[in-house]
Amino acid sequence: GLTKPLDMKLVTIDRILYSVYGTFGHIKVREGGLFLFHARTLEDAWQRNLPNISCIPAGVYVLKLGNFKGQYDNYELQDVPNRTAIEMHVGNTTKDTQGCILIGEDIVFDELNKRFMVTNSKASFDHFMRIMGSDTQAVLQIRENLTSTQDWG
């Protein structure tokens, strides 16, 4: 398995709900045992890891500092099985995901469009990037944690 250098931040996503509306999770950033950040995530529903429409398999990945479509700095996941261009970026619904991971403040049901979404994505993502500093790499661990609801509060 992948071993994490001591000076590298650890980002974890605990997936807490799979639904037709997407895959929802709780993201945390840790460094040296300290929690630095937490928020919600939205990914596509599981569709057998198919490009642009499915979330990726759970596992451990390297995050590499990159840039989202020339607009802002972000992180891209390295060595995702059978996938490329899997990134963490701003967005609110699965219309914004294209197989990627969105970061938001909370998970709500959008009555108007009849779908779940994450809120305040730009502010949450900007906060995440500030916490990550100018780190060129980090480790991301995505875990299946569907029975855990204690983090919903």
Coordinates of C-alpha atoms in Angstrom, one line a residue:
G1 CA 0.0 0.0 0.0
L2 CA 0.8 3.6 -0.2
T3 CA 2.7 5.0 2.8
K4 CA 2.3 8.7 3.7
P5 CA 5.4 10.9 4.3
L6 CA 5.1 12.4 7.8
D7 CA 4.9 16.0 6.5
M8 CA 2.1 15.3 4.1
K9 CA -1.5 16.2 5.0
L10 CA -4.1 13.3 5.1
V11 CA -7.4 14.0 3.5
T12 CA -10.2 11.5 4.2
I13 CA -13.6 11.1 2.7
D14 CA -16.1 8.9 4.5
R15 CA -18.9 8.1 2.1
I16 CA -22.1 8.2 4.2
L17 CA -24.9 7.9 1.6
Y18 CA -25.3 6.4 -1.8
S19 CA -28.4 7.4 -3.7
V20 CA -29.7 8.1 -7.2
Y21 CA -29.0 11.8 -6.3
G22 CA -25.3 11.0 -5.9
T23 CA -22.7 9.8 -3.4
F24 CA -22.4 12.0 -0.3
G25 CA -19.6 12.1 2.1
H26 CA -17.8 13.8 4.9
I27 CA -14.3 15.2 4.1
K28 CA -11.7 15.9 6.8
V29 CA -8.1 17.2 6.5
R30 CA -5.6 16.1 9.2
E31 CA -2.0 16.9 9.8
G32 CA 0.1 15.4 12.6
G33 CA -3.1 14.2 14.4
L34 CA -4.8 17.7 14.2
F35 CA -8.1 18.1 12.4
L36 CA -7.8 21.2 10.2
F37 CA -10.9 21.1 8.1
H38 CA -14.2 19.3 7.6
A39 CA -17.0 19.7 5.1
R40 CA -19.4 17.6 2.9
T41 CA -18.7 16.0 -0.5
L42 CA -20.8 15.1 -3.5
E43 CA -19.8 12.6 -6.1
D44 CA -21.8 10.9 -8.9
A45 CA -23.7 7.8 -8.0
W46 CA -21.8 4.5 -8.4
Q47 CA -22.1 3.4 -12.0
R48 CA -19.4 0.7 -12.2
N49 CA -16.6 3.3 -12.4
L50 CA -17.7 4.5 -15.9
P51 CA -16.0 7.8 -17.0
N52 CA -18.0 11.0 -16.4
I53 CA -21.0 9.4 -14.8
S54 CA -19.7 7.4 -11.8
C55 CA -17.9 8.0 -8.6
I56 CA -14.5 6.4 -8.4
P57 CA -13.7 3.2 -6.3
A58 CA -12.9 3.7 -2.6
G59 CA -9.2 3.5 -1.9
V60 CA -6.1 5.5 -1.3
Y61 CA -4.9 8.1 -3.8
V62 CA -2.3 10.8 -4.2
L63 CA -3.6 14.3 -4.6
K64 CA -1.5 16.5 -6.8
L65 CA -1.9 20.3 -6.9
G66 CA -3.3 21.3 -10.3
N67 CA -5.6 23.9 -11.9
F68 CA -9.2 23.5 -12.8
K69 CA -9.8 24.5 -16.5
G70 CA -7.4 27.5 -16.1
Q71 CA -9.7 29.1 -13.5
Y72 CA -8.4 28.2 -10.1
D73 CA -6.0 25.9 -8.2
N74 CA -7.3 22.5 -7.2
Y75 CA -6.2 18.9 -6.6
E76 CA -6.3 16.1 -9.1
L77 CA -6.3 12.4 -8.0
Q78 CA -3.5 10.4 -9.4
D79 CA -3.6 6.8 -10.7
V80 CA -7.4 6.2 -10.4
P81 CA -8.1 2.8 -12.0
N82 CA -9.4 3.1 -15.6
R83 CA -10.0 6.9 -15.1
T84 CA -8.3 10.2 -15.9
A85 CA -8.9 13.8 -14.9
I86 CA -10.6 13.1 -11.6
E87 CA -10.4 16.3 -9.7
M88 CA -11.7 18.0 -6.5
H89 CA -13.5 21.3 -7.5
V90 CA -16.4 23.7 -6.9
G91 CA -20.0 22.7 -7.8
N92 CA -23.3 22.0 -6.1
T93 CA -25.1 19.1 -7.9
T94 CA -24.3 16.1 -9.9
K95 CA -24.7 18.3 -13.0
D96 CA -21.3 19.7 -11.9
T97 CA -19.5 16.5 -11.1
Q98 CA -18.5 14.6 -14.3
G99 CA -17.0 11.9 -12.2
C100 CA -15.2 14.3 -9.9
I101 CA -15.5 15.3 -6.2
L102 CA -17.3 18.5 -5.1
I103 CA -16.8 20.1 -1.7
G104 CA -19.6 21.9 0.1
E105 CA -20.7 23.1 3.5
D106 CA -23.9 21.0 3.9
I107 CA -26.2 18.6 2.1
V108 CA -29.7 19.8 1.4
F109 CA -32.7 18.9 -0.7
D110 CA -33.3 21.3 -3.5
E111 CA -37.1 21.5 -3.6
L112 CA -37.2 23.4 -6.9
N113 CA -35.1 20.9 -8.9
K114 CA -36.1 17.8 -6.7
R115 CA -32.5 16.7 -6.0
F116 CA -30.0 16.7 -3.2
M117 CA -27.0 19.1 -3.4
V118 CA -24.1 20.6 -1.4
T119 CA -24.3 24.2 -0.4
N120 CA -21.7 27.1 -0.4
S121 CA -19.3 25.1 -2.5
K122 CA -17.1 28.0 -3.5
A123 CA -16.6 29.2 0.1
S124 CA -16.0 25.6 1.3
F125 CA -13.6 24.8 -1.5
D126 CA -11.7 28.0 -1.0
H127 CA -11.4 27.2 2.7
F128 CA -10.2 23.7 1.8
M129 CA -7.5 25.1 -0.5
R130 CA -6.4 27.6 2.2
I131 CA -6.0 24.8 4.7
M132 CA -4.0 22.7 2.1
G133 CA -1.7 25.7 1.8
S134 CA 0.7 25.4 -1.2
D135 CA 1.2 21.7 -0.6
T136 CA 2.0 20.1 -4.0
Q137 CA 0.8 16.7 -2.8
A138 CA -1.3 15.1 -0.2
V139 CA -2.8 11.6 0.5
L140 CA -6.6 11.0 0.0
Q141 CA -8.3 8.1 1.5
I142 CA -11.9 7.4 0.4
R143 CA -13.7 5.0 2.7
E144 CA -17.0 3.3 2.6
N145 CA -18.7 4.3 5.9
L146 CA -22.3 3.9 5.1
T147 CA -23.4 2.8 8.6
S148 CA -22.0 5.9 10.3
T149 CA -24.4 8.7 10.7
Q150 CA -22.9 10.4 13.8
D151 CA -21.1 13.0 11.6
W152 CA -24.4 14.4 10.2
G153 CA -25.0 16.8 13.1

